Short mmCIF file of C-alpha atoms in Angstrom, two decimals:
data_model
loop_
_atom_site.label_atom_id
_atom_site.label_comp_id
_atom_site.label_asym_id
_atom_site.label_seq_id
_atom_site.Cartn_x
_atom_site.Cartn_y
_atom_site.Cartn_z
CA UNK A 30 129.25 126.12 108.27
CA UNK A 31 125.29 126.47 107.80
CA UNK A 32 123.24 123.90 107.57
CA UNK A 33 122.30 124.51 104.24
CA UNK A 34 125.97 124.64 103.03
CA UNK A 35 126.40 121.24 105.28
CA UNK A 36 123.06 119.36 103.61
CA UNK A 37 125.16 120.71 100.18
CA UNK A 38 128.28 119.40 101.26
CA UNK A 39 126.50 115.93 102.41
CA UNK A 40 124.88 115.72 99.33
CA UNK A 41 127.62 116.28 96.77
CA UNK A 42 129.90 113.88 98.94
CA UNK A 43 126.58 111.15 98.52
CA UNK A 44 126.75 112.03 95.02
CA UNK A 45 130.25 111.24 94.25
CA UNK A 46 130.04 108.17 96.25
CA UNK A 47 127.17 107.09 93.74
CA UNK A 48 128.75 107.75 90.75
CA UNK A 49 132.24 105.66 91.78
CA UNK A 50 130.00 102.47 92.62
CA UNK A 51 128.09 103.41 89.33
CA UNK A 52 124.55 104.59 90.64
CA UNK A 53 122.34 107.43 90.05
CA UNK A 54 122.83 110.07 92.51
CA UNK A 55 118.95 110.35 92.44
CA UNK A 56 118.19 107.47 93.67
CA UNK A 57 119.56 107.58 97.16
CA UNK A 58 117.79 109.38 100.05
CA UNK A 59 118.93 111.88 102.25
CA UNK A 60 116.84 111.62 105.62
CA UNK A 61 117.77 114.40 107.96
CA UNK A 62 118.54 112.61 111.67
CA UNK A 63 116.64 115.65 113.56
CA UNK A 64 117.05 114.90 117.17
CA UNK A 65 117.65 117.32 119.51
CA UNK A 66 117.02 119.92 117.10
CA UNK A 67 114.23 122.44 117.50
CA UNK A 68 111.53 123.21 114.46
CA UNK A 69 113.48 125.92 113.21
CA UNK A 70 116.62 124.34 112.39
CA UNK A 71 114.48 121.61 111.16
CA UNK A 72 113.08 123.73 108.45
CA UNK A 73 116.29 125.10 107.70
CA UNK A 74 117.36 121.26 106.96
CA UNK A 75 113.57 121.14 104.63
CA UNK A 76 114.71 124.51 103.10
CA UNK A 77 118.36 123.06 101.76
CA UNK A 78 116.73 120.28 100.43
CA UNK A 79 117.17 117.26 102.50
CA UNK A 80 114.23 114.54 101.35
CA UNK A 81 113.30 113.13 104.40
CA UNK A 82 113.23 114.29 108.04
CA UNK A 83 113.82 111.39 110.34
CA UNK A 84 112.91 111.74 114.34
CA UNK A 85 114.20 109.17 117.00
CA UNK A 86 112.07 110.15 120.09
CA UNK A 87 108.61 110.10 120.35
CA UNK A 88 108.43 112.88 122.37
CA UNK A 89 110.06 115.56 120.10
CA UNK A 90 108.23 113.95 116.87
CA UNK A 91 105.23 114.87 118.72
CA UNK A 92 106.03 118.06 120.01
CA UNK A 93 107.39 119.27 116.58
CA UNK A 94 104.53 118.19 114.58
CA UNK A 95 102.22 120.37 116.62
CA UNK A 96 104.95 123.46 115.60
CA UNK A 97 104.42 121.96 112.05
CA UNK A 98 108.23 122.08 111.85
CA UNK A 99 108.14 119.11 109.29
CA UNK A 100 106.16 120.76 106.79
CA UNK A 101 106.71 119.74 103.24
CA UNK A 102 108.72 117.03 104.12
CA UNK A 103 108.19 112.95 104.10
CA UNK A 104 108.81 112.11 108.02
CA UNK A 105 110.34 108.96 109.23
CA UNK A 106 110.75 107.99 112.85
CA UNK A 107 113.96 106.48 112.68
CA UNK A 108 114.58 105.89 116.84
CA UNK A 109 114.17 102.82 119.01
CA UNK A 110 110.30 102.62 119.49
CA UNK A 111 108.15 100.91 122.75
CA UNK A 112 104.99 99.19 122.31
CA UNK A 113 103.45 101.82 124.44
CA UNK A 114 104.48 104.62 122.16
CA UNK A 115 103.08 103.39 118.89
CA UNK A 116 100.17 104.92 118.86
CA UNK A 117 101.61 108.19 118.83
CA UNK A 118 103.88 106.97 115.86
CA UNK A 119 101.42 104.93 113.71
CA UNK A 120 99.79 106.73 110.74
CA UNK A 121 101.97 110.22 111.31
CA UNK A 122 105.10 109.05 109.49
CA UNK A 123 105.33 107.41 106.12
CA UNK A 124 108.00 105.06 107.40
CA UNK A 125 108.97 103.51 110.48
CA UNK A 126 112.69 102.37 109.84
CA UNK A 127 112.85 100.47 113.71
CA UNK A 128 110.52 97.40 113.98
CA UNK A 129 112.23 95.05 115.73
CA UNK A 130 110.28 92.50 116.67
CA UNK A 131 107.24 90.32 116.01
CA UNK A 132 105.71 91.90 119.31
CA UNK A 133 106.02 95.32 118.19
CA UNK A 134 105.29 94.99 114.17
CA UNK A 135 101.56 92.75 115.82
CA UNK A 136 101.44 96.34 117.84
CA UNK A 137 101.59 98.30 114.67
CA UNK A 138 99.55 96.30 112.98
CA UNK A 139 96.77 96.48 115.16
CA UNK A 140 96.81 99.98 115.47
CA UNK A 141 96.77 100.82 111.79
CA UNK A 142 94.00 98.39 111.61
CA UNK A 143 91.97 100.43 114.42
CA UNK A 144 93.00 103.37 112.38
CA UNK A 145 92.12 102.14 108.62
CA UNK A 146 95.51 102.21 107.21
CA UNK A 147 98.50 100.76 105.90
CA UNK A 148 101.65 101.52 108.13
CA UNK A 149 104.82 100.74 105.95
CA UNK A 150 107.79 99.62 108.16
CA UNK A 151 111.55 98.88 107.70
CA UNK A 152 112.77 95.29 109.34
CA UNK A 153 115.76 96.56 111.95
CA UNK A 154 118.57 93.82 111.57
CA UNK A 155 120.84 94.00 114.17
CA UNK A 156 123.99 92.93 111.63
CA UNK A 157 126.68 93.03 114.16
CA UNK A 158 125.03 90.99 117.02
CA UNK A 159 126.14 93.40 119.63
CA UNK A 160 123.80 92.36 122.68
CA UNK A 161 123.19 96.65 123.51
CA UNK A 162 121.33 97.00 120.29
CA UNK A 163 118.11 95.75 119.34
CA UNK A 164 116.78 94.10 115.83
CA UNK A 165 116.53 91.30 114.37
CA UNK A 166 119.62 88.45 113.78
CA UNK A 167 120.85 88.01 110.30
CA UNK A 168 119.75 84.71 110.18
CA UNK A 169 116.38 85.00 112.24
CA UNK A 170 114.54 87.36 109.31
CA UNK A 171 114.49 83.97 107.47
CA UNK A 172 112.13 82.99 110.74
CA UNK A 173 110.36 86.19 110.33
CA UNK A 174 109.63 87.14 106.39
CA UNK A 175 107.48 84.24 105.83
CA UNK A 176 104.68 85.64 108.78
CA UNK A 177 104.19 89.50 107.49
CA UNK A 178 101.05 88.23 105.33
CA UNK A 179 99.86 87.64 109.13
CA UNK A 180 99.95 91.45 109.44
CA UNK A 181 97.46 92.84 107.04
CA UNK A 182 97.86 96.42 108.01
CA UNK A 183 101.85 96.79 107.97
CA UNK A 184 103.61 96.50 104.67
CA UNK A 185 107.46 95.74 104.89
CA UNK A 186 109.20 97.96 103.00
CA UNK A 187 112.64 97.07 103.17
CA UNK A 188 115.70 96.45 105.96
CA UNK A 189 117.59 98.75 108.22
CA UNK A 190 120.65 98.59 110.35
CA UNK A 191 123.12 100.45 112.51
CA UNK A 192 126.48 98.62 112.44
CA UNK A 193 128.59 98.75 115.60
CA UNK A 194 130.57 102.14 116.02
CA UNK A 195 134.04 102.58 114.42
CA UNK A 196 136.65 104.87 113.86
CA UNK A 197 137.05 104.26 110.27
CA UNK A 198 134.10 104.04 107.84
CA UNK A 199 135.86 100.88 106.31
CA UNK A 200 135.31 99.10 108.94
CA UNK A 201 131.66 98.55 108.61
CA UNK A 202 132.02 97.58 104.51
CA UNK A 203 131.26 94.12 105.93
CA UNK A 204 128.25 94.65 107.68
CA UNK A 205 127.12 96.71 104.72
CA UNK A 206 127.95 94.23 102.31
CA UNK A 207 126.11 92.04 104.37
CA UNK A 208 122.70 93.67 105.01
CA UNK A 209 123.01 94.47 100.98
CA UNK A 210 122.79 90.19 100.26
CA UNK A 211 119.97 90.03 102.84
CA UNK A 212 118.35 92.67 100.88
CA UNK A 213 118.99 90.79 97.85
CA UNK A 214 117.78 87.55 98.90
CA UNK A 215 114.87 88.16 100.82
CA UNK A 216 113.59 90.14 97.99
CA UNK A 217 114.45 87.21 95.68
CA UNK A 218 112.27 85.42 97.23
CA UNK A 219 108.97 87.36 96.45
CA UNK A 220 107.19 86.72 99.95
CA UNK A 221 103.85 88.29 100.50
CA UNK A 222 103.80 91.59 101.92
CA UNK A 223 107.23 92.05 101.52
CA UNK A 224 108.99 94.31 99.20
CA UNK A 225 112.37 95.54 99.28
CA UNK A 226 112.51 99.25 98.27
CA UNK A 227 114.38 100.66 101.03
CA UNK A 228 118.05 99.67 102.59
CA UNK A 229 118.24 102.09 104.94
CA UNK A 230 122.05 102.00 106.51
CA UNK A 231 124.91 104.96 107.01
CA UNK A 232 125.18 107.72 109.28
CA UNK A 233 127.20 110.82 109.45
CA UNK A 234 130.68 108.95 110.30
CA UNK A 235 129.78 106.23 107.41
CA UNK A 236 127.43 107.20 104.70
CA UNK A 237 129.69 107.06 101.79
CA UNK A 238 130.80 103.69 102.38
CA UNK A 239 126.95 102.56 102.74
CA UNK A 240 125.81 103.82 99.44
CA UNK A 241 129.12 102.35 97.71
CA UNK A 242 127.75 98.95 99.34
CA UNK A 243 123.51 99.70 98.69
CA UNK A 244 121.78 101.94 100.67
CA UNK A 245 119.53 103.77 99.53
CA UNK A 246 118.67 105.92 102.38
CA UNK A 247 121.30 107.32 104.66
CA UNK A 248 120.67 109.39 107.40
CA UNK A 249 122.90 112.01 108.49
CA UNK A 250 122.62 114.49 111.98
CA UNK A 251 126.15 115.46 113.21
CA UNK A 252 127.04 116.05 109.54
CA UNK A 253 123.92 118.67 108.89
CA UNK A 254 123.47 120.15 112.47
CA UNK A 255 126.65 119.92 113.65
CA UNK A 256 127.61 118.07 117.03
CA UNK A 257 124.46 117.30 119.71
CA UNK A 258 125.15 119.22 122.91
CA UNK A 259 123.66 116.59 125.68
CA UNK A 260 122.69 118.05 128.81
CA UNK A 261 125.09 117.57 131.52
CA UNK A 262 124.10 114.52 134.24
#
């Protein structure tokens, strides 16, 4: 299949899944995962209508924005990000979906400052406490929520999470369900600088289940580009 008849296929399946938990297909986001695919099949994602184009190395965000491969698109960097590499990062996408720590959000902060903006960010919750993956613990954002009004140039925009790997997409309705009460909660709470718009959460393998359990934003690679072909070691 193309990728436009795969970014169809991905979106009517994300549409049915809304409507059985009740929920406007409109109002969940389909962010492209883009790695290791060059600018043209990038566009060709843009083209069939996928609403956000999300990166996860630093490397290829940059080398693709210079090919303008992103064009008319939001972009998100959606990968594991080093202190070192924010300031390529910080005021070139509209959403970081990775901060996982108070080190790197001060990082961000600081360099939006320098750069007179406002850097929105996602909180990265590392729901399944698996020691490989970074984010924050469950019960640590309670730790962390009350100190973004320390960071007057980052704006919290919501939670993300990648749940630990699984055969079957039923497996993870748990940590779903999960990272949907934190979202709840912490927005219950009305802390400064903090608002939850985005539960970001789902990937190819599990997306369904995540927006029958809250997310609003799934993003989906494998199931628009097809397998990633790694280079042999």
């Amino acid at each position: 299949m193309s990728i436009a008849e795969n970014v169809k296929q991905v979106k009517e399946n994300m549409a049915a899944a809304a409507r059985r938990c009740g929920r406007e297909p409109d109002s969940i986001l389909l962010c492209a995962a883009t790695k290791m695919n060059d600018a043209e099949k990038v566009r060709e994602a843009i083209a069939a209508g996928v609403d956000i184009c999300g990166e996860n190395r630093v490397q290829e965000l940059t080398e693709k924005l210079e090919q303008g491969a992103y064009s008319g698109c939001p972009l998100h960097f959606i990968g594991h990000l080093q202190k070192n590499k924010v300031k390529y990062i910080v005021g070139r996408v509209s959403l970081i979906h990775s901060a996982d720590s108070l080190e790197l959000i001060e990082v961000i902060d600081k360099r939006a400052a320098a750069l007179g903006l406002m850097q929105d960010i996602l909180l990265e919750v590392n729901i399944g406490g698996e020691a490989a993956k970074s984010g924050f613990a469950p019960g640590e954002l309670w730790e962390v929520v009350p100190r973004m009004s320390d960071f007057p140039a980052v704006r919290v925009r919501g939670l993300m999470a990648i749940p630990p790997i699984c055969e079957n997409m039923e497996e993870n309705r748990p940590y779903f369900r999960a990272m949907k009460q934190l979202f709840i909660d912490i927005g219950a709470k009305k802390y400064d600088n903090i608002f939850m718009d985005f539960l970001s959460m789902g990937m190819s393998s599990d997306y369904e289940a995540a927006i029958e359990e809250g997310a609003n934003i799934v993003r989906v690679g494998t199931g628009i580009f097809g397998e990633r072909r790694y280079a042999p070691k």
